[in-house]
XYZ file of C-alpha atoms in Angstrom:
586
model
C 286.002 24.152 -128.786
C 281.934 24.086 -128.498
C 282.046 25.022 -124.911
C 284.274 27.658 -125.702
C 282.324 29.320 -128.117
C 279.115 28.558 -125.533
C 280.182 30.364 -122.771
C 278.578 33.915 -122.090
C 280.647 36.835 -121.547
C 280.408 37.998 -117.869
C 280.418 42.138 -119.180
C 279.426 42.534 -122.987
C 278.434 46.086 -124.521
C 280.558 49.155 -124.662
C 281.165 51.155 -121.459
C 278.886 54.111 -121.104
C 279.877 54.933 -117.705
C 280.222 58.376 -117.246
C 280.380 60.994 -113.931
C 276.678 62.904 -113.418
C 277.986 66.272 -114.403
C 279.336 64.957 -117.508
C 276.342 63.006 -118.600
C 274.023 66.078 -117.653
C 276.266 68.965 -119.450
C 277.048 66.698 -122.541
C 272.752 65.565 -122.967
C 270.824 68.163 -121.803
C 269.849 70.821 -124.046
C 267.814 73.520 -124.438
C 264.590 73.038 -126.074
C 264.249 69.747 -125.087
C 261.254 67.676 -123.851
C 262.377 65.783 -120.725
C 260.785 62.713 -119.263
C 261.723 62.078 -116.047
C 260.258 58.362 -116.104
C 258.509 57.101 -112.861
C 258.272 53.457 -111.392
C 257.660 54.530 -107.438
C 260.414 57.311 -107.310
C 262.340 59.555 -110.092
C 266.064 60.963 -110.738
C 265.704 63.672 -108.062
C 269.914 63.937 -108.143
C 269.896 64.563 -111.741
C 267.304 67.510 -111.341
C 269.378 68.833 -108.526
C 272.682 68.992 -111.201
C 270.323 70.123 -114.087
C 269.787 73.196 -112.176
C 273.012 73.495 -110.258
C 274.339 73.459 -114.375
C 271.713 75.600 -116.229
C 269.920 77.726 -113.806
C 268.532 80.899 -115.141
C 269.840 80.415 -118.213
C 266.990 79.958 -120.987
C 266.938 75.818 -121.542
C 262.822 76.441 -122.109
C 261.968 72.700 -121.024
C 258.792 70.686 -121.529
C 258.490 67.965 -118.705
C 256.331 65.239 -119.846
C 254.795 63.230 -116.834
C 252.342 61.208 -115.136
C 253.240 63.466 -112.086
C 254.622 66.259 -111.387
C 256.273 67.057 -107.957
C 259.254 67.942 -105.929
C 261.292 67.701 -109.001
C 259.032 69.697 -110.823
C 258.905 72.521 -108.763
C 262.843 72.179 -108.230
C 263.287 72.869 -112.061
C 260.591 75.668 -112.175
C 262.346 77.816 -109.444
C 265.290 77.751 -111.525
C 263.607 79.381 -114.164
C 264.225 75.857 -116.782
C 260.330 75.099 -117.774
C 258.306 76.430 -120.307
C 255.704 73.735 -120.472
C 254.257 70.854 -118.045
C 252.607 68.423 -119.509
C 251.333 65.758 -117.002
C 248.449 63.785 -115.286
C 249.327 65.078 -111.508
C 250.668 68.971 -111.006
C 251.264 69.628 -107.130
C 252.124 67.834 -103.404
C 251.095 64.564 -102.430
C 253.162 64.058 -99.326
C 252.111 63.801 -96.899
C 248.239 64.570 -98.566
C 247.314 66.323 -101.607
C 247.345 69.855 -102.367
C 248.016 72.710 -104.816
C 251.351 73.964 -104.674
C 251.093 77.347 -103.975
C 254.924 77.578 -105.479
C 253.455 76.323 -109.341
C 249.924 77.945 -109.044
C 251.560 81.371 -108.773
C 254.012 80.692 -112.191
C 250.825 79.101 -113.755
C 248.523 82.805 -112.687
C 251.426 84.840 -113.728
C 252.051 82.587 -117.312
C 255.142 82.008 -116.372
C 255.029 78.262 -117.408
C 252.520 76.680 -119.762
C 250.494 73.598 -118.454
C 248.699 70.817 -120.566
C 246.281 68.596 -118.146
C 246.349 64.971 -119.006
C 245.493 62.154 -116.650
C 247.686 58.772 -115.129
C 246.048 56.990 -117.636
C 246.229 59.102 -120.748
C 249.600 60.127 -119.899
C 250.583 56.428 -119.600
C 249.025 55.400 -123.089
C 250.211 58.485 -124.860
C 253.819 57.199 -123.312
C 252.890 53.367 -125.087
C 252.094 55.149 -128.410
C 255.076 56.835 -128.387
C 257.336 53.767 -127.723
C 255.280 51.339 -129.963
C 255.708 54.513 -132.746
C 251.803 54.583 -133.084
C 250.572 58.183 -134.012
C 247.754 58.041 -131.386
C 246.327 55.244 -128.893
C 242.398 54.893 -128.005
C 241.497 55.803 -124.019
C 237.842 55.125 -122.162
C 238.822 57.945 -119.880
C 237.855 61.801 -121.058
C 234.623 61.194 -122.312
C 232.429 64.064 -120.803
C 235.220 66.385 -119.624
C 236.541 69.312 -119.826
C 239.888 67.945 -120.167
C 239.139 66.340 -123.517
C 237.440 69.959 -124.546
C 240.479 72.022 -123.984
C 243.457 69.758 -125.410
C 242.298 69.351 -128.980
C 245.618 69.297 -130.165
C 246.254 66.267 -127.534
C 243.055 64.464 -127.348
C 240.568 63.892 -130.236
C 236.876 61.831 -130.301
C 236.892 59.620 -133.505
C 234.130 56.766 -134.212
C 235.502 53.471 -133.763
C 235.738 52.143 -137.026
C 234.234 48.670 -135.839
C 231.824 49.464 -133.509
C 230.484 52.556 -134.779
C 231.053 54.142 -131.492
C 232.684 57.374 -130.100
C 235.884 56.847 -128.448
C 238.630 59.083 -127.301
C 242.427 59.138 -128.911
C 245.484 60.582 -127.355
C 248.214 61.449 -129.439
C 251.653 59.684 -128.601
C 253.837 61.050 -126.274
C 257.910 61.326 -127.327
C 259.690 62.451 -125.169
C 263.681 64.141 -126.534
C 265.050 62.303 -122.959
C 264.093 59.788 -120.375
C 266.057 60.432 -117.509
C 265.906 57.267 -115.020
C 267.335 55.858 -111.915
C 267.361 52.605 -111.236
C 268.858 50.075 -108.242
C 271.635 48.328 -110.611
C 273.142 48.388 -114.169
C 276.056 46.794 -115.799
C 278.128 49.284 -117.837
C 276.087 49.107 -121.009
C 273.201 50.355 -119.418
C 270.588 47.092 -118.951
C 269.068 48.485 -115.791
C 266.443 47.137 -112.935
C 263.841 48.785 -111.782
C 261.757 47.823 -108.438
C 258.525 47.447 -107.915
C 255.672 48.992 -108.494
C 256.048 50.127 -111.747
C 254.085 53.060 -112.566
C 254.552 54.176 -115.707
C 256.414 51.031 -116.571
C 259.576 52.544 -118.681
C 257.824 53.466 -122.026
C 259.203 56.569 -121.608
C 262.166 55.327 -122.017
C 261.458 53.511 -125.079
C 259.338 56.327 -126.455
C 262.233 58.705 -126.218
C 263.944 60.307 -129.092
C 267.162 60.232 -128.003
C 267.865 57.836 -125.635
C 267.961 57.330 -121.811
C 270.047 58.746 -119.000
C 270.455 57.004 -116.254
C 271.415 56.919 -112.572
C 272.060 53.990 -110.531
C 272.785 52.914 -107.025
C 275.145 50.747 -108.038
C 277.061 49.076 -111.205
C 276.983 45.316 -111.514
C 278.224 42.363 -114.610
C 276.248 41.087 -117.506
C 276.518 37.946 -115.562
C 274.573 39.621 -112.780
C 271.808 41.342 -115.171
C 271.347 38.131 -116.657
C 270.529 37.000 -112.889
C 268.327 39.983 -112.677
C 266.389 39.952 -116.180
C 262.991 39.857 -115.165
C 263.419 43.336 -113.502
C 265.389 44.895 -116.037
C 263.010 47.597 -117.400
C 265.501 49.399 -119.705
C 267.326 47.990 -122.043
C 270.984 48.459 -122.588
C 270.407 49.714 -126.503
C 268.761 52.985 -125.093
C 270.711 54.547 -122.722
C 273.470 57.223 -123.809
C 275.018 57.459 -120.300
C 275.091 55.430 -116.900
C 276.120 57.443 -113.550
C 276.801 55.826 -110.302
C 274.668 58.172 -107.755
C 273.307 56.281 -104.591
C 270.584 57.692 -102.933
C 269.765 59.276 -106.384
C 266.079 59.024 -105.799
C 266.644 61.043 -102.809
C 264.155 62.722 -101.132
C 261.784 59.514 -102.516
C 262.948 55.776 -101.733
C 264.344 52.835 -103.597
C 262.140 49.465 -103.561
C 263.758 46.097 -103.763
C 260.738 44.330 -103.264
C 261.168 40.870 -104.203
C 264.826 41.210 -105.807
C 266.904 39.276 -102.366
C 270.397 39.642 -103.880
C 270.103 43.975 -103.447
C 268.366 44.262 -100.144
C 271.181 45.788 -99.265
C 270.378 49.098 -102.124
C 267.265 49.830 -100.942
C 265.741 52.865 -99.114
C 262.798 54.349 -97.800
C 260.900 57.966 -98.303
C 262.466 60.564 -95.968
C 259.210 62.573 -95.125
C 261.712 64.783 -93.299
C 262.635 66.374 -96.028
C 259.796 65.904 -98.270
C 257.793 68.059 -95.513
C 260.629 70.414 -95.198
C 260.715 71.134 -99.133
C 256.957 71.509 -99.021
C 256.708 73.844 -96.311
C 259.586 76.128 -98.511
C 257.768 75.807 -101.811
C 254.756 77.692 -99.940
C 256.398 80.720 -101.126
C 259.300 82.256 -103.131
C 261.361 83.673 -100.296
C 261.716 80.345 -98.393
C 262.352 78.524 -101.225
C 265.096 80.313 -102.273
C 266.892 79.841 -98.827
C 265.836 75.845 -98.977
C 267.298 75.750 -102.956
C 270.243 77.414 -101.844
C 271.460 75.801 -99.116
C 270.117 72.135 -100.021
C 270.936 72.252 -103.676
C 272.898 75.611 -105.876
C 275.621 75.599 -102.656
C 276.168 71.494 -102.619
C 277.407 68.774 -105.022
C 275.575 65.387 -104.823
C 277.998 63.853 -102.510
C 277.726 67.092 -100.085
C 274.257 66.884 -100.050
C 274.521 63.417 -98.876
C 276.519 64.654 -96.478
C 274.303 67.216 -95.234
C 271.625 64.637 -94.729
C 274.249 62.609 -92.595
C 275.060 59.032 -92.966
C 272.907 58.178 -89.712
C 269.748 59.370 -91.322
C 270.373 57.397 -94.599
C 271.436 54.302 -92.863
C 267.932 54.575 -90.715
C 266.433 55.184 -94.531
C 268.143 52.086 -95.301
C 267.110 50.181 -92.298
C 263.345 51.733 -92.507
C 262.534 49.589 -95.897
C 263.285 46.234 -94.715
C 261.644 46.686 -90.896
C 258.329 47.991 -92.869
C 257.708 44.299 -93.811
C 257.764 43.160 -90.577
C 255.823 45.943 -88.942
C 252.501 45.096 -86.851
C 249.556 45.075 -88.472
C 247.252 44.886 -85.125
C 245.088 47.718 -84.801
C 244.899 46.589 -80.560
C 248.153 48.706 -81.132
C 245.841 51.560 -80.859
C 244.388 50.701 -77.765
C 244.756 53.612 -75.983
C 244.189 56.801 -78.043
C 240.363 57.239 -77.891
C 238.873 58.629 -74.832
C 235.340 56.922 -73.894
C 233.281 59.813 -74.413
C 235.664 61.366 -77.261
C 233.740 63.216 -79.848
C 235.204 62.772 -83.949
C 236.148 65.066 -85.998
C 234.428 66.719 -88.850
C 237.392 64.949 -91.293
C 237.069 61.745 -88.820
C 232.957 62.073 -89.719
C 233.637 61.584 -93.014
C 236.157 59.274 -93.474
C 234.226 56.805 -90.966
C 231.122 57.537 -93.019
C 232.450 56.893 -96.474
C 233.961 53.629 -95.082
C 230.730 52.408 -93.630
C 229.385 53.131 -97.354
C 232.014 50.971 -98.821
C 231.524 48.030 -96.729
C 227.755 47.794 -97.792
C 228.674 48.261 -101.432
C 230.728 45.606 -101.472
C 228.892 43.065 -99.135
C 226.636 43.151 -101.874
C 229.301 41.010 -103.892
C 228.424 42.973 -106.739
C 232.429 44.746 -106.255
C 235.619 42.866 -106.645
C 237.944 45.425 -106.322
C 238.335 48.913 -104.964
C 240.356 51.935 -105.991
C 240.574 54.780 -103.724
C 241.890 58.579 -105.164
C 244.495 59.681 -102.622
C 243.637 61.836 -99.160
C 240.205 61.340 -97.271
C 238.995 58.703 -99.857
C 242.295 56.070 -99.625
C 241.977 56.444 -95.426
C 238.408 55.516 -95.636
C 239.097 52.427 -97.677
C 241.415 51.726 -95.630
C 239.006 51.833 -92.543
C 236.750 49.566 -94.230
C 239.890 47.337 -95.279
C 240.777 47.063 -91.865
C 237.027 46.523 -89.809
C 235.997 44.186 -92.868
C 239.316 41.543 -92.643
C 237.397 38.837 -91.510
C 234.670 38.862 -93.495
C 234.274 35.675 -95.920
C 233.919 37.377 -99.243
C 237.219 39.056 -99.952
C 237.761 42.764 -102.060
C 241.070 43.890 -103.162
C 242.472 47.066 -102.883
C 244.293 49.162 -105.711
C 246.295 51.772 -106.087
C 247.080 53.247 -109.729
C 250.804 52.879 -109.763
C 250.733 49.191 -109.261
C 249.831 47.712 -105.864
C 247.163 45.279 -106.677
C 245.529 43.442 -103.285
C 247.408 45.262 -100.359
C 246.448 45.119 -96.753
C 247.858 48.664 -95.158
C 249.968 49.056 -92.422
C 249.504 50.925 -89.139
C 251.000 53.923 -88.583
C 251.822 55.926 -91.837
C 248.492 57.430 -94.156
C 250.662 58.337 -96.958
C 248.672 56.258 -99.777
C 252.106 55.273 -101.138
C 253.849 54.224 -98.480
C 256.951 51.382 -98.544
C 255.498 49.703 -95.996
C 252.594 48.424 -98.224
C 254.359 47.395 -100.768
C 255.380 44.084 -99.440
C 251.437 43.370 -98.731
C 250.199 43.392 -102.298
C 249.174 40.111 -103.822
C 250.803 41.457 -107.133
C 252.999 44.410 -108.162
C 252.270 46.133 -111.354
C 251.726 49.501 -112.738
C 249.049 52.411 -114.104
C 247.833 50.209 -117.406
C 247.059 47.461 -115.467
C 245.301 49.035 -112.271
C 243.617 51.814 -114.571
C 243.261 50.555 -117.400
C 242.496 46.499 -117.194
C 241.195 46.459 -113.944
C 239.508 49.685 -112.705
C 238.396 49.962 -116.545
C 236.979 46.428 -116.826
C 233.584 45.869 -118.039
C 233.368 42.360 -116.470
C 234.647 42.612 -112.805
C 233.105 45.777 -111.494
C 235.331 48.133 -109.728
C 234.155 50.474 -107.367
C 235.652 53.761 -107.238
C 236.027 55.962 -104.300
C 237.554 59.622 -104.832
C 238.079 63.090 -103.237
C 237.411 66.419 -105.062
C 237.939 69.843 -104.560
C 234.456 70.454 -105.956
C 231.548 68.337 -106.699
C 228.078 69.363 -108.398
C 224.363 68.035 -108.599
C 224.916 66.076 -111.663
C 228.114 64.294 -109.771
C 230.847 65.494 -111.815
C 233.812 66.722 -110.218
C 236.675 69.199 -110.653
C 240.274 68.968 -109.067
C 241.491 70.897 -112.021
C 241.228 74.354 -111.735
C 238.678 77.154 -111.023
C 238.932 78.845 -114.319
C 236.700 82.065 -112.785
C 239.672 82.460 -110.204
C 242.580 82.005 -112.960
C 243.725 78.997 -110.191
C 244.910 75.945 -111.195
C 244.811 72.994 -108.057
C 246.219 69.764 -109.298
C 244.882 68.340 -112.557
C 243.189 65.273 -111.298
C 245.693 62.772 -111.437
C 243.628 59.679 -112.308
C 240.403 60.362 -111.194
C 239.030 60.826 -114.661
C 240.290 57.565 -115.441
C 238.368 56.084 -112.052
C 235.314 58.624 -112.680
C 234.869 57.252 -116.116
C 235.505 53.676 -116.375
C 234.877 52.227 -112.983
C 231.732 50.349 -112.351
C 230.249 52.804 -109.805
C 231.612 55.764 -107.837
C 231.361 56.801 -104.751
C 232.624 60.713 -103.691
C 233.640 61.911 -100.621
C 233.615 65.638 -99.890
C 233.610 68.048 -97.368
C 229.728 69.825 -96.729
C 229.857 73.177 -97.953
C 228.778 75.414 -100.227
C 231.943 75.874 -101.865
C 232.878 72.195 -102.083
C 229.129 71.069 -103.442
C 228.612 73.722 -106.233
C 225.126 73.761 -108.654
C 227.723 73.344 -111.526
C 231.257 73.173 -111.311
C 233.299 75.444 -113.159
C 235.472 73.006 -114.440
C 234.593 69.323 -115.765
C 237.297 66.874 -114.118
C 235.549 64.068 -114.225
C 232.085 63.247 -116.092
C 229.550 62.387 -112.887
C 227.493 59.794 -114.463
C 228.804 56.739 -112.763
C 228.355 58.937 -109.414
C 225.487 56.889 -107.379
C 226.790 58.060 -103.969
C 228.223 61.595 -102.556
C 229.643 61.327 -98.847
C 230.370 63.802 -96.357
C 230.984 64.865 -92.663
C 227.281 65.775 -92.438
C 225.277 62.809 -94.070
C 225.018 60.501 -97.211
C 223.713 61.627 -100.674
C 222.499 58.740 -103.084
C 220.728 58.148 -106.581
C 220.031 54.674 -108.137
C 220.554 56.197 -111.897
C 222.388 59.206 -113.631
C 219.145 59.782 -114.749
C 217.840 61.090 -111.361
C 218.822 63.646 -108.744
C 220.516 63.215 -105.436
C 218.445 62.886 -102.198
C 219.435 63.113 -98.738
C 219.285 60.084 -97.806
C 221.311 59.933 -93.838
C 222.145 62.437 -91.307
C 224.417 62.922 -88.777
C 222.594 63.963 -85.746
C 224.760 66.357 -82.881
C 223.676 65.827 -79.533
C 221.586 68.427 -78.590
C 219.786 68.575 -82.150
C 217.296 67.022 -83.629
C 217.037 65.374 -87.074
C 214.876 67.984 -88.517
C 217.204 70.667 -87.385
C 220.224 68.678 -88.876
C 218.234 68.097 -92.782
C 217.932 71.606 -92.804
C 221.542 72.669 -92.174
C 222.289 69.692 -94.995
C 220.467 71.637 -97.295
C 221.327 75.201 -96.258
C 225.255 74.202 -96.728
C 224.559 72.864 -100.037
C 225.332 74.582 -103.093
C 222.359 73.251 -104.968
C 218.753 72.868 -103.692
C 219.202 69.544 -102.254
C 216.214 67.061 -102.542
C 215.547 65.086 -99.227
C 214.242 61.863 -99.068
C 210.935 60.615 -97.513
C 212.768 58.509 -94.987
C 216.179 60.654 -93.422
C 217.974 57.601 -91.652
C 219.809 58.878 -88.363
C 223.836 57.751 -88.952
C 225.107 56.156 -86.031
C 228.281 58.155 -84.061
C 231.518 56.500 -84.418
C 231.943 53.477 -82.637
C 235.214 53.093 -80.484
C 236.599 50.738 -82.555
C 235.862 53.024 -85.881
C 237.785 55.831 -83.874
C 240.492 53.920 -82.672
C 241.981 52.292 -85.876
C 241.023 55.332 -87.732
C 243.802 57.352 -85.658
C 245.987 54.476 -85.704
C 246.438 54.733 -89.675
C 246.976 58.175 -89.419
C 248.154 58.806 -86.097
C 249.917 62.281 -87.026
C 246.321 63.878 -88.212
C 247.927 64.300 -91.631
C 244.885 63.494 -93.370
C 242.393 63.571 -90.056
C 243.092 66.892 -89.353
């Protein structure tokens, strides 16, 4: 009789299995704020039915994100969005970049933008679910960002300290929308690693979670699978059974052996196809059309063709087992091969990273994506067998990762199974890039850059044109030990003031580009010139002056210009072998 009453139920809950098209016409509403949560991929096949249901028809969503991307734009071209609110805005496969699709509806005010960061967006997403009013944040302190979002972001003195310090408000959301690798029918549901946001979307939401999965399994089995189950059963309305629902983006099953079987890489394929379509209206329409309005979800599977998912499928587990020797290079630098002006300064930047942290005075590194995360790389790569031992980061979770040959994109499958730990934006940004106690050192791009060190990869209000929003480099710029940015030499890159106030500059010590090395021991001093680049056939003197000529500010030189070495071989050759299709290099 005990062991009766002892013995777990192998399915328990009620049955919220439901088809896609049933779960998106009977939840989706006008009006509504939708959260489309993020872990290391999103619900792309329940943005595909949202607008094969409701396109053109006046639904007036707000999308609350970290990041905005594909799906984003996907929903926009159906005329659905009224409002973005999110930390990222644009492309990041295979680099970064405006989206020429989204920064026409944003010139034209066709849809309404609110600029957070991965942080802020992150904690606001926290408040919500722990039903706090507002949350405190050490990013947005000197920005512009915390100047035009009053209604979001607010400076208050800490009541213990006496300090200033930065609220966001919380962040709650009508409807997460989720896919996940496995659920049993009441809706308990694993998510792989990384974790990004971490699912407090889902908790934050008003009215529940919908849900996607590749596959439906028993209590018994969730029970099995607890410590990835991210959402609990109690707030999802609806479970659909859509494999490959994170489709164009990939499935992790990192560390979970019993569904090796459900997971799937990125196809860049399409990812670069959609990107080159969203560069304007007309060829978007034809790639909307034919990929989404004129399919169903199983016809666009079929479209892609079982051959190229299986190779998807296949792709994710031979990452982990892919070489790591940069001798596989061996061959694609000519002796007397000259770098490029992107090669300069990627090889320069990682040159400055390996002093910084030979100094031991660095524990950890976290690189903003594009020129910045291939130069850490570089210096990840060239400095493996020194003694004292850095760890790389990057914000949606990969904590100590050694990257692989042979793909740049900074979030790559192939990495994950490198990373000493798997975890998600509040840890990378906020524990350990914002800790006051282990130094982190901070290494990001820009579209802009001025001679007080802040930065702007918002927008260039004068121009009405917005570029991306930042992502997290506010949250780098402003808590991280020291910074480091690397930017192209030019006038319109390094500006006297920038426009726009991304991220505050006073943690800036060190500006790198394709030309020469900028440094200043304090915020309290300028920037000097402090290495060159020499061309053959020039002389040092020759080179200063076009420094300072290409500068946008009248740039201070220092008494003693040091000559910067050319690449090396070596520098050149594992360089191209990270990126070896120039997608970042080019």
């Amino acid at each position: 009789m005990n062991s009766q009453f002892a013995e777990m139920l192998s399915e328990e809950g009620n049955n919220k299995i439901i088809p896609l098209e049933q779960a998106v016409r009977h939840f989706i509403k006008p009006g509504m704020d939708l959260h489309f949560a993020f872990a290391h991929s999103r619900a792309h096949a329940v943005v595909m039915e949202i607008v094969r249901q409701f396109r053109q028809k006046p639904m007036k969503f707000t999308i609350t994100a970290t990041g905005i991307l594909e799906y984003g734009i996907m929903l926009s071209w159906a005329g659905l969005v009224d409002k973005m609110v999110a930390g990222f805005i644009g492309d990041t496969y295979p680099s970064p970049a405006p989206n020429r699709f989204l920064q026409q509806a944003f010139k034209k005010r066709e849809i309404a933008y609110e600029c957070w960061t991965n942080l802020t967006a992150t904690l606001g997403l926290l408040a919500g679910a722990l039903n706090l009013p507002y949350i405190g944040t050490k990013s947005l302190l000197g920005s512009d960002l915390l100047k035009e979002n009053p209604n979001s972001f607010r400076v208050m003195t800490d009541p213990f300290s006496g300090k200033e310090t930065v609220v966001v408000r919380a962040l709650n959301p009508d409807v997460a929308i989720v896919h996940g690798l496995v659920a049993d029918a009441y809706g308990n549901t694993v998510i792989g690693p990384p974790f990004g946001e971490n699912m407090w979307g889902a908790y934050a939401a008003k009215q529940g979670v919908i849900v996607t999965v590749e596959k439906i399994v028993s209590t018994s089995e969730i029970r099995k699978l607890s410590n990835y189950v991210k959402v609990p059963g109690h707030l999802v309305k609806s479970i659909s059974v859509v494999p490959f629902g994170a489709h164009p983006q990939g499935m992790s099953v990192e560390g979970i052996p019993t569904l090796q079987d459900l997971g799937y890489s990125e196809d860049y394929e399409t990812r670069r196809r959609f990107r080159a379509a969203a560069s304007s209206a007309e060829a978007l329409d034809v790639w909307m059309k034919e990929w989404v309005i004129n399919t169903t979800h199983q016809s666009y599977l079929e479209k892609i063709g079982n051959s190229r998912l299986e190779k998807l499928r296949y792709a994710i587990n031979s990452s982990k087992n892919a070489s790591c020797d940069s001798d596989a290079a061996a061959d694609v630098v000519e002796e007397e091969e000259s770098a490029t002006s992107s090669e300069l300064l990627i090889i320069n930047a990682s040159r400055v990273i390996r002093e910084k942290v030979s100094s031991g005075g660095f524990s950890t590194l976290l690189a903003g994506i594009g020129t910045a995360h291939l130069a850490s790389w570089l210096a990840k790569y060239l400095d493996k067998d020194r003694l004292f031992q850095w760890e790389l980061l990057t914000e949606t979770g990969f904590y100590g990762y050694y990257p692989k040959l042979g793909d740049s994109y900074i979030f790559n499958y192939a990495n994950i199974p490198t990373s000493k730990m798997q975890s998600h934006f509040l840890d990378i940004l906020g524990c350990i890039v914002g800790s006051d106690d282990s130094r982190c050192l901070g290494l990001l791009g820009a579209a802009q850059v001025d001679q007080f060190g802040n930065i702007n990869s918002t927008k260039i209000p004068e121009k009405n044109l917005f570029l991306t929003s930042g992502g997290g480099s506010n949250d780098v710029a402003t808590t991280a030990g020291e910074v480091i940015i690397v930017i192209t030499h030019s006038p319109k890159r390094m500006v006297s003031k920038v426009s726009f106030v991304t991220g505050n500059g006073d943690k800036v010590r060190t500006i790198v580009t394709d030309k020469g090395i900028l440094q200043r021991s304090s915020v309290h001093e300028t920037f000097k010139l402090t290495g060159c680049f020499v061309p053959k056939g020039k002389s040092l003197e020759t080179a200063i002056n076009e420094a300072k000529m290409e500068c946008g500010w009248d740039l201070n030189v220092s008494d003693k210009v040091i000559v910067i070495p050319a690449p090396s071989r070596e520098e050149l050759k594992c360089l191209r072998a990270l990126d070896p299709k120039s997608d970042i290099i080019k």
